mmCIF file of C-alpha atoms and ligand atoms in Angstrom:
data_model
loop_
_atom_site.group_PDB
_atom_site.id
_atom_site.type_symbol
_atom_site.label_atom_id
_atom_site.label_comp_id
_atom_site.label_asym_id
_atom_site.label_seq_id
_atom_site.Cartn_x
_atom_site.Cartn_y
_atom_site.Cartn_z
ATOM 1 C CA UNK A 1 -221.612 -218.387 -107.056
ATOM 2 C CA UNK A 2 -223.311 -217.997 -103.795
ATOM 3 C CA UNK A 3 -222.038 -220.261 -100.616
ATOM 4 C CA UNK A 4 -224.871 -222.362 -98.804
ATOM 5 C CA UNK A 5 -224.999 -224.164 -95.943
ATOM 6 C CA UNK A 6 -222.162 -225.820 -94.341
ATOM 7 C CA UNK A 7 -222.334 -229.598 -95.277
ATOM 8 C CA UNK A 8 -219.529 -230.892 -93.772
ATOM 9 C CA UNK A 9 -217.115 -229.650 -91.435
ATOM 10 C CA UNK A 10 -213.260 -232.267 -91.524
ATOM 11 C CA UNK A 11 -210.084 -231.811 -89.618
ATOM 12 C CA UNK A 12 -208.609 -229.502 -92.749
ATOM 13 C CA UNK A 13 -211.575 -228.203 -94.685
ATOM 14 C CA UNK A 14 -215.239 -227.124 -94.634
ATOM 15 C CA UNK A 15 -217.527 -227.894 -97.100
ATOM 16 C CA UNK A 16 -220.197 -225.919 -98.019
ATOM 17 C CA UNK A 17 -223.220 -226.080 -100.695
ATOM 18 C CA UNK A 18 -223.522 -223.549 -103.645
ATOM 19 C CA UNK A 19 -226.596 -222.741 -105.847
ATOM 20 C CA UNK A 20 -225.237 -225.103 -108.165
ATOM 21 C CA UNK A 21 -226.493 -229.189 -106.594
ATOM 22 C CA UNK A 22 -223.298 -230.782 -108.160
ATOM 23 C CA UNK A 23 -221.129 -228.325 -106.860
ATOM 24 C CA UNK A 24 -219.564 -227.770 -103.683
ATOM 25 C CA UNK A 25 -217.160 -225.213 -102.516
ATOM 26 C CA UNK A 26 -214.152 -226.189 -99.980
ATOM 27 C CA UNK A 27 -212.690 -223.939 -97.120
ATOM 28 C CA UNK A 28 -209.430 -224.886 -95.951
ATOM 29 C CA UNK A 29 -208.475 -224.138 -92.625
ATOM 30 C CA UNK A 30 -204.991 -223.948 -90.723
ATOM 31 C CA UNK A 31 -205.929 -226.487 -88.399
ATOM 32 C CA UNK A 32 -203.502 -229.175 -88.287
ATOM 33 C CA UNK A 33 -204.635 -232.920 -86.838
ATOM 34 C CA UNK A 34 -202.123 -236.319 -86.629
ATOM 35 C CA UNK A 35 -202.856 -239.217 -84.867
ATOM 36 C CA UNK A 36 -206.443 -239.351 -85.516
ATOM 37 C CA UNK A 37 -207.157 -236.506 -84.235
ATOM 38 C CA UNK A 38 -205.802 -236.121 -81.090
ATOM 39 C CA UNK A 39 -202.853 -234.357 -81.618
ATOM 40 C CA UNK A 40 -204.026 -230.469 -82.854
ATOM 41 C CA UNK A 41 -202.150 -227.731 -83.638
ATOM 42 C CA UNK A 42 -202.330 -224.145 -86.262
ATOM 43 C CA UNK A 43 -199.900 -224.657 -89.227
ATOM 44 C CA UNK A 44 -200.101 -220.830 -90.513
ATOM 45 C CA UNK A 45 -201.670 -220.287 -93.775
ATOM 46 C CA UNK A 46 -201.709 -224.011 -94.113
ATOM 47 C CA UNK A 47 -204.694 -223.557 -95.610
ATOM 48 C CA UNK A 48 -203.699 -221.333 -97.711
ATOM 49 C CA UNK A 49 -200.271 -223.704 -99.446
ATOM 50 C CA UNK A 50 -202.674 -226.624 -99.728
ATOM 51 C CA UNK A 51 -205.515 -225.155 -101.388
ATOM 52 C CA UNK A 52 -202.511 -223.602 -104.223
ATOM 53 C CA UNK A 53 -200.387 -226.502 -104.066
ATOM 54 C CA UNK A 54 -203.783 -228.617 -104.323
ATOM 55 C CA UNK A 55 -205.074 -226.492 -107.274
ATOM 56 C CA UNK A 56 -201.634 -226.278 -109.139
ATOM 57 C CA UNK A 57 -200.989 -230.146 -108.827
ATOM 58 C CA UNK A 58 -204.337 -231.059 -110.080
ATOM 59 C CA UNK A 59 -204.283 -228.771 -112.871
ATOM 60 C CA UNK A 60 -200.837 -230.720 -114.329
ATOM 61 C CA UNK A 61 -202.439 -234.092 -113.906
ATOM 62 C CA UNK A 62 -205.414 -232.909 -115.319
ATOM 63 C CA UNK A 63 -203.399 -231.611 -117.968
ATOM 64 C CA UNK A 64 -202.050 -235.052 -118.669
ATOM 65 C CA UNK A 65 -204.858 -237.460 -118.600
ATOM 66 C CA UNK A 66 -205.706 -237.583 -115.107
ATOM 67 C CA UNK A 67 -209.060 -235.781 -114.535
ATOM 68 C CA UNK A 68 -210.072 -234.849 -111.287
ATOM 69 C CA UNK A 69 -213.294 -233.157 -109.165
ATOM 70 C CA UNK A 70 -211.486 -229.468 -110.064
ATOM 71 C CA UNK A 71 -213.855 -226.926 -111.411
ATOM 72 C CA UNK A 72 -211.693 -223.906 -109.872
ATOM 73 C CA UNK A 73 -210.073 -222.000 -107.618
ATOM 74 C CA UNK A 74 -212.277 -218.965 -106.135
ATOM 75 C CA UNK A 75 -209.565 -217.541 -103.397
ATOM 76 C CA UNK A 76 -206.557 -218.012 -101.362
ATOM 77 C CA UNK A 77 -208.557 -220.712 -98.964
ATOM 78 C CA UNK A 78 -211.406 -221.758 -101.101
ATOM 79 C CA UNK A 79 -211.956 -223.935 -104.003
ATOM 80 C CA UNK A 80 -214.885 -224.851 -106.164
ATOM 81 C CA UNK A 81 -215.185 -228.914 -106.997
ATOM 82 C CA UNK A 82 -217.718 -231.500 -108.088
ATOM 83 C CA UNK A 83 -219.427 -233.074 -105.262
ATOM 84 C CA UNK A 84 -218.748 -236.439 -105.531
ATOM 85 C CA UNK A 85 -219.931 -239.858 -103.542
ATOM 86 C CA UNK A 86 -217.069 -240.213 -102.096
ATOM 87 C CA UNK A 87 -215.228 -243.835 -101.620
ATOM 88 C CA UNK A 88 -214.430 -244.267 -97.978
ATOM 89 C CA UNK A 89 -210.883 -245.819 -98.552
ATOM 90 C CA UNK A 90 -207.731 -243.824 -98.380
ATOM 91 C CA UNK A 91 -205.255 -244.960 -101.244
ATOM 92 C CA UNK A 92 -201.656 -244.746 -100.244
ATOM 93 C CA UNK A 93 -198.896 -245.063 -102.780
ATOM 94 C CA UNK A 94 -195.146 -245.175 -101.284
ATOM 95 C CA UNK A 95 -192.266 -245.247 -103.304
ATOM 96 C CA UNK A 96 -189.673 -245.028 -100.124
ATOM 97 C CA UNK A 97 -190.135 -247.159 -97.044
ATOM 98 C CA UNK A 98 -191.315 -244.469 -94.393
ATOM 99 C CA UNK A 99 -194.271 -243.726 -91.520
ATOM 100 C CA UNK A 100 -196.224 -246.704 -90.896
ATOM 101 C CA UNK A 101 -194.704 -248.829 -93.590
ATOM 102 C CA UNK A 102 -191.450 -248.403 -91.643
ATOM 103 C CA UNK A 103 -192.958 -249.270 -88.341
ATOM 104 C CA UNK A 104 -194.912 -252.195 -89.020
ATOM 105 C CA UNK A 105 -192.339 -253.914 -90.976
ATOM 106 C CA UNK A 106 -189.389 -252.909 -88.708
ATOM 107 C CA UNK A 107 -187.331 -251.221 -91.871
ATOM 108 C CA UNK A 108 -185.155 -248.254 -92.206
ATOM 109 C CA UNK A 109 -187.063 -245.222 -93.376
ATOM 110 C CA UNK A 110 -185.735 -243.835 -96.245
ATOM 111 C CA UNK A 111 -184.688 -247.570 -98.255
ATOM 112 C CA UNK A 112 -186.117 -247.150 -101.083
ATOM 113 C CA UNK A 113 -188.651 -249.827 -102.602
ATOM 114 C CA UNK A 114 -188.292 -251.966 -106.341
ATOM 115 C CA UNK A 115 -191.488 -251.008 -107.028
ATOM 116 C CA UNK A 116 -194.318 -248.430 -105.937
ATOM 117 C CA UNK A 117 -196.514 -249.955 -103.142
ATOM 118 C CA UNK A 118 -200.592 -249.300 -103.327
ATOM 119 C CA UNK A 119 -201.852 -249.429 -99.796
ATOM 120 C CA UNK A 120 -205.760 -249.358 -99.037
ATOM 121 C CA UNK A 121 -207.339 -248.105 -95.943
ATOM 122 C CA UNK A 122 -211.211 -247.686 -94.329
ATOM 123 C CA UNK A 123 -211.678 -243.673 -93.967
ATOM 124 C CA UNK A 124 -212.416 -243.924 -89.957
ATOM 125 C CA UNK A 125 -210.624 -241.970 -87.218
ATOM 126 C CA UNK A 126 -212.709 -243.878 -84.645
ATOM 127 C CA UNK A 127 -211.196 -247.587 -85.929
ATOM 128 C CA UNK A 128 -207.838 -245.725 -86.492
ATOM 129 C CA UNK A 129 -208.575 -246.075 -90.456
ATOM 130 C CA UNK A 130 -208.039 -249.824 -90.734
ATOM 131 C CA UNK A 131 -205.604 -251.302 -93.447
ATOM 132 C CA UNK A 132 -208.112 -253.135 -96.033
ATOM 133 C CA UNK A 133 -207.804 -254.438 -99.235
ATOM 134 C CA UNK A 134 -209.298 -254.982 -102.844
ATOM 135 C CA UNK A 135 -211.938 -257.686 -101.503
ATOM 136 C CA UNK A 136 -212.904 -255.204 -98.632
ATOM 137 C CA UNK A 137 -214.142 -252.546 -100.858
ATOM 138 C CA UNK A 138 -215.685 -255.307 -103.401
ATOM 139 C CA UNK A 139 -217.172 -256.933 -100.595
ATOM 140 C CA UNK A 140 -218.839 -253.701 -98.866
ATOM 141 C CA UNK A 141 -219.745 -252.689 -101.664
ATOM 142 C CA UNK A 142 -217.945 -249.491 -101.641
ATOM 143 C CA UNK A 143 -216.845 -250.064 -105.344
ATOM 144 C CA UNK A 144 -217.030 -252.487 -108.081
ATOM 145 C CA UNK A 145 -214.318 -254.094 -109.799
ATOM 146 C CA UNK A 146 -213.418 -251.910 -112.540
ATOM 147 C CA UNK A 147 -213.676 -248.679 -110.061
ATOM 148 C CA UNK A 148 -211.139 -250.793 -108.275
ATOM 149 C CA UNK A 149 -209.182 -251.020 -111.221
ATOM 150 C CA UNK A 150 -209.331 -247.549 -112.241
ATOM 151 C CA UNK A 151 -208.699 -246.377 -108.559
ATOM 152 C CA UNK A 152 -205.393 -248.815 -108.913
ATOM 153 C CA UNK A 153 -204.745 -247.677 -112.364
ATOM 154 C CA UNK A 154 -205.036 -243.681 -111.317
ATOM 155 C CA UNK A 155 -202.884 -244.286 -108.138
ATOM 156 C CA UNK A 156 -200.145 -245.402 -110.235
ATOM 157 C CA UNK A 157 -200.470 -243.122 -113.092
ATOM 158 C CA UNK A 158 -200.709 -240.089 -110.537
ATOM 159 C CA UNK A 159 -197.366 -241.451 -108.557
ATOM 160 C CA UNK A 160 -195.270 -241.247 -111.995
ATOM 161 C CA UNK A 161 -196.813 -237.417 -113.014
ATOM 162 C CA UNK A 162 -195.466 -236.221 -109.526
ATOM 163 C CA UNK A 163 -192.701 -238.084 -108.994
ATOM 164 C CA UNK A 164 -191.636 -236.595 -111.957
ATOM 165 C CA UNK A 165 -192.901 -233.094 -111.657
ATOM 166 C CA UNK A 166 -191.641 -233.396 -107.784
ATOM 167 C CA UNK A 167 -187.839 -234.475 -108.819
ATOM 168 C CA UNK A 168 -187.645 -231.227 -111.561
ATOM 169 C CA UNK A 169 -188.264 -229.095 -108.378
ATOM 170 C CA UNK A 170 -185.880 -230.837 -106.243
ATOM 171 C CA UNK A 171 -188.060 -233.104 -104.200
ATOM 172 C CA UNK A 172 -188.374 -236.817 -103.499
ATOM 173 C CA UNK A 173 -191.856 -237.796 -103.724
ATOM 174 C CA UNK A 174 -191.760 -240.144 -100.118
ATOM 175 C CA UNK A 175 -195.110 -241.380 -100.224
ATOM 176 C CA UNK A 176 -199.050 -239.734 -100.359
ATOM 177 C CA UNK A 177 -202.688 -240.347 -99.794
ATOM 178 C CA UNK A 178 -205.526 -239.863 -102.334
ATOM 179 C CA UNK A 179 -209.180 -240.048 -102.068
ATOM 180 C CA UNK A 180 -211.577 -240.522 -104.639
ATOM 181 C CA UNK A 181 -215.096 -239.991 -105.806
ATOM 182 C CA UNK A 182 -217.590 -241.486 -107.690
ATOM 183 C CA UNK A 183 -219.926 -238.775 -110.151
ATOM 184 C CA UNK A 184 -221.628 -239.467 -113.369
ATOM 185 C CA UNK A 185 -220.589 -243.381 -112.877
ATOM 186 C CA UNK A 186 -216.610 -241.630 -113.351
ATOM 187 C CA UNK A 187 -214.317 -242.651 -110.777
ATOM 188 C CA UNK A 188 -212.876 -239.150 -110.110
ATOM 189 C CA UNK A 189 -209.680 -238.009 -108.154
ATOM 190 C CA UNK A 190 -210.979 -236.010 -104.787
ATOM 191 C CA UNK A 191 -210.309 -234.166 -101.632
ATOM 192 C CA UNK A 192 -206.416 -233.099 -102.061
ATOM 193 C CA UNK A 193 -202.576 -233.446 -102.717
ATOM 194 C CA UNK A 194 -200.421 -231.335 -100.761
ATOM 195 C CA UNK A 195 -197.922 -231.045 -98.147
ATOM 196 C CA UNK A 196 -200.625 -232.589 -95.181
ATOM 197 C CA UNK A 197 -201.327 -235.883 -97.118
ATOM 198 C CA UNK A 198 -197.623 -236.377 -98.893
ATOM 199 C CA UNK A 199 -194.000 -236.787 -97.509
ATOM 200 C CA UNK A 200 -192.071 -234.682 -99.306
ATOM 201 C CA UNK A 201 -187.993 -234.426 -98.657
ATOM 202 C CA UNK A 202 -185.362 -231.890 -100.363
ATOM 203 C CA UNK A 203 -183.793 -234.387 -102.868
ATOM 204 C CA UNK A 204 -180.457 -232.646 -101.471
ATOM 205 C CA UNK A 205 -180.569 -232.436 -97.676
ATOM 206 C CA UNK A 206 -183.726 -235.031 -97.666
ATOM 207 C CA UNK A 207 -185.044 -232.388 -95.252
ATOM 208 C CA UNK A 208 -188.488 -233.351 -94.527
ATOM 209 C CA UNK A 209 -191.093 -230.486 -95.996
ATOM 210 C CA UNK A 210 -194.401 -232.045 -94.913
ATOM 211 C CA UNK A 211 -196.883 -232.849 -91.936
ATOM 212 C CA UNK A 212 -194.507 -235.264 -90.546
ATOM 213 C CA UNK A 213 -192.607 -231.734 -89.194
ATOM 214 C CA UNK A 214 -195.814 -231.539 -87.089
ATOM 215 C CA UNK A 215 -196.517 -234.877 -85.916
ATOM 216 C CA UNK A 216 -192.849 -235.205 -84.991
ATOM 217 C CA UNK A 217 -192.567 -231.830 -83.431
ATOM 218 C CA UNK A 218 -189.270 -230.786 -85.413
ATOM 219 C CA UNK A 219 -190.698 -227.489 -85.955
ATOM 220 C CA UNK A 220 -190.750 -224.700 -88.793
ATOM 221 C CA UNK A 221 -194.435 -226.441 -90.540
ATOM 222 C CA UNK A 222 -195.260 -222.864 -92.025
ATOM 223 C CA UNK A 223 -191.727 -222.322 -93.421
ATOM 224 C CA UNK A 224 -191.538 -226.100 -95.129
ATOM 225 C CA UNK A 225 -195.069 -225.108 -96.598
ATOM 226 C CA UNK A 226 -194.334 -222.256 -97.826
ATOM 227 C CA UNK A 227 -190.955 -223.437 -99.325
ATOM 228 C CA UNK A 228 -193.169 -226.320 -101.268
ATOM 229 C CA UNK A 229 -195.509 -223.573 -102.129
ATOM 230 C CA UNK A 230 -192.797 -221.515 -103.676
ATOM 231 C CA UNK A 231 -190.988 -224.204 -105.748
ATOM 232 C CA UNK A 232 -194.352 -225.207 -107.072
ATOM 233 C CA UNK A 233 -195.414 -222.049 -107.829
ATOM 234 C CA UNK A 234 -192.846 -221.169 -109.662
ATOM 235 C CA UNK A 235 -192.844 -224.514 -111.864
ATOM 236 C CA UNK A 236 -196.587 -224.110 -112.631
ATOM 237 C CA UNK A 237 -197.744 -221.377 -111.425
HETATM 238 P P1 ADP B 301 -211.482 -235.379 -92.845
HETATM 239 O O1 ADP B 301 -212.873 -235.732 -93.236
HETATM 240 O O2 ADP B 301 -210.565 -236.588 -93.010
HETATM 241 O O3 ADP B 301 -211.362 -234.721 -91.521
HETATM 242 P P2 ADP B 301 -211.121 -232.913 -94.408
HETATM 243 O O4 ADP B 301 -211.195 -231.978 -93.260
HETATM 244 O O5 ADP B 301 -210.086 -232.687 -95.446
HETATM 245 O O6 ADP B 301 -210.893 -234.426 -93.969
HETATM 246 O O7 ADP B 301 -212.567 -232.910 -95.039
HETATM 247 C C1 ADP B 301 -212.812 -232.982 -96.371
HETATM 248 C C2 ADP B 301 -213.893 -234.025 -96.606
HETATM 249 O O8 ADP B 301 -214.482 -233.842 -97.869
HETATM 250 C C3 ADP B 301 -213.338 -235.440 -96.580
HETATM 251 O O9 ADP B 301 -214.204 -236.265 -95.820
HETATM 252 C C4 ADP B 301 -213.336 -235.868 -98.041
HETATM 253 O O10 ADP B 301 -213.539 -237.247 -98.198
HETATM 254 C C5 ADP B 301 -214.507 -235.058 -98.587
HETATM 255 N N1 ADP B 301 -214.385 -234.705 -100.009
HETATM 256 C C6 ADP B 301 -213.264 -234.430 -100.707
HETATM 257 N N2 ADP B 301 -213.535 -234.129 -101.993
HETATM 258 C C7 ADP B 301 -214.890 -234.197 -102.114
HETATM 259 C C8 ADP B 301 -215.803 -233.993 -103.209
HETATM 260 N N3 ADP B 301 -215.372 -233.646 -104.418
HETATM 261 N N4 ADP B 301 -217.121 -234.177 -102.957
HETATM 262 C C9 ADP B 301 -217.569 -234.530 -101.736
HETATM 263 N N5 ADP B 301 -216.765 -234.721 -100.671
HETATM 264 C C10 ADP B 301 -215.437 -234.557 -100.849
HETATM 265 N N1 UDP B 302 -201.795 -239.976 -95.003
HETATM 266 C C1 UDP B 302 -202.799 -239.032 -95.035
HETATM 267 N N2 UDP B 302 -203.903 -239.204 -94.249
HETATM 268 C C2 UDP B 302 -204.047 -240.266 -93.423
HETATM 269 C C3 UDP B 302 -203.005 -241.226 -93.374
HETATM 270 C C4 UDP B 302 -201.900 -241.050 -94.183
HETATM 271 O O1 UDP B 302 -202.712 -238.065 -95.783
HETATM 272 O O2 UDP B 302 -205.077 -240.369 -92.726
HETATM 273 C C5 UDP B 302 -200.595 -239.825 -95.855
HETATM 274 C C6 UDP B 302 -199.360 -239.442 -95.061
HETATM 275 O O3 UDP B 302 -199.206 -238.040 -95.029
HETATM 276 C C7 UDP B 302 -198.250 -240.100 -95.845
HETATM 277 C C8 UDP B 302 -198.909 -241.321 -96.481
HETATM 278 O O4 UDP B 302 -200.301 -241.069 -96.459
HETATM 279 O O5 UDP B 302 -197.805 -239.261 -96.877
HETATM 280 C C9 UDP B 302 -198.598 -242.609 -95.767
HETATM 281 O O6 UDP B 302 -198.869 -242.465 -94.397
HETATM 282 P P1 UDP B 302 -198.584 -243.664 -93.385
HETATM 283 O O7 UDP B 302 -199.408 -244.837 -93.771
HETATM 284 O O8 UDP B 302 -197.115 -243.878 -93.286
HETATM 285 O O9 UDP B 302 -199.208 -243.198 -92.034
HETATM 286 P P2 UDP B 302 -198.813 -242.150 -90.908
HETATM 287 O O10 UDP B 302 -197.499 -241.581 -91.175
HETATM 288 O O11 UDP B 302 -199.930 -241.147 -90.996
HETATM 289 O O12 UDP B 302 -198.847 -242.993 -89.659
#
């Protein structure tokens, strides 16, 4: 499989053509971004954990009913996956009130919720990724009504796979982000799970072993990786 052109260059990953036109291979760099963009930093071998963890995570949900854009891994920082139309609206499911859910409704982070929350958002760092919902995308015409419902359906059904697989390794699933795609008329998980678009806390200390080390500045990003890495690895891998 030879790489083409670069197609796309994000905050976390490159994308680049292949010889195959429904295939594209992504690069993940150790770039780290919060805020929109304008706080930057190197998270080392970042790129590395979340291309595994990424891998390793989609694998079990594939494994279980969830398919996803996945062909397969080709090295440490790059993956092969089906290039998809991709929705512009970032799908956040939160089972604990944290981040911006804590903010904008003045609670306590870390009280947990009755029942997972789906949050929608417009993919745009310039307009700060407005919150949006269901009519939004309907409206736009980003998707119709049964790729909402799938999107729903998948965000759900993906939040009890890894809160499950996340609690055997000793982690609270907090909350997470997913993306998704649109190929062959499938709606199809995209882009990534791992330690940049999930809050993960040790279910014992609730030590937080995600991005949120970063944007906060409470230091040691590459060890947390690497410790999610490791326990994931050695469940799966
Ligand atoms: P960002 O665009 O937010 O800076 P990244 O640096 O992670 O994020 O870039 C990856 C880009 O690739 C994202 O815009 C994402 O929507 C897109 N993407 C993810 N999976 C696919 C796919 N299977 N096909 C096409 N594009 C994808
Ligand atoms: N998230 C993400 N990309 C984004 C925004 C959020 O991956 O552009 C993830 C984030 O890591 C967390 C969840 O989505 O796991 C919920 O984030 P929140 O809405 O609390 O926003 P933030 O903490 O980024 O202000």
């Amino acid at each position: 499989m030879e790489r083409g052109e670069l197609l796309y260059e994000g905050k976390a990953k490159q994308i680049f053509a292949t010889d195959n036109p429904n295939l594209v291979q992504m690069y993940y760099k150790d770039e780290a971004t919060a805020f929109d963009g304008t706080k930057k930093g190197i998270i080392k071998d970042k790129g590395v954990v979340n291309n595994r963890v990424s891998c390793l995570l989609y694998q079990l949900l594939a494994r279980n009913g969830v398919p996803t854009h996945l062909v397969e891994q080709l090295d440490e920082r790059n993956v092969l996956v089906k290039k998809m139309k991709m929705i512009p609206v970032e799908v956040v499911v939160r089972n604990i009130i944290a981040g911006n859910l804590a903010k904008r409704l003045g609670m306590e982070e870390g009280s947990p919720l009755n029942s997972p929350i789906i949050e929608l958002y417009y993919k745009d760092d310039d307009l700060h990724d407005p919150m949006i919902n269901e009519y939004h995308i309907r409206a736009m015409g980003w998707a119709n009504d049964s790729e909402i419902e799938e999107i729903k359906k998948k965000g759900l059904q993906v939040n009890d796979l890894l809160c499950q697989f996340f609690d055997s390794i000793g982690i609270i699933l907090v909350d997470f982000k997913l993306e998704f795609g649109i190929v062959d008329g499938q709606v199809l998980l995209g882009d990534e799970i791992s330690p940049d678009s999930c809050r993960l806390w040790d279910k014992v200390s609730l030590e937080k072993l995600d991005k949120d080390r970063f944007r906060r500045n409470l230091g040691q990003e590459e060890e947390a990786y690497q410790e999610v890495a490791r326990r994931i690895e050695g469940a799966l891998g």
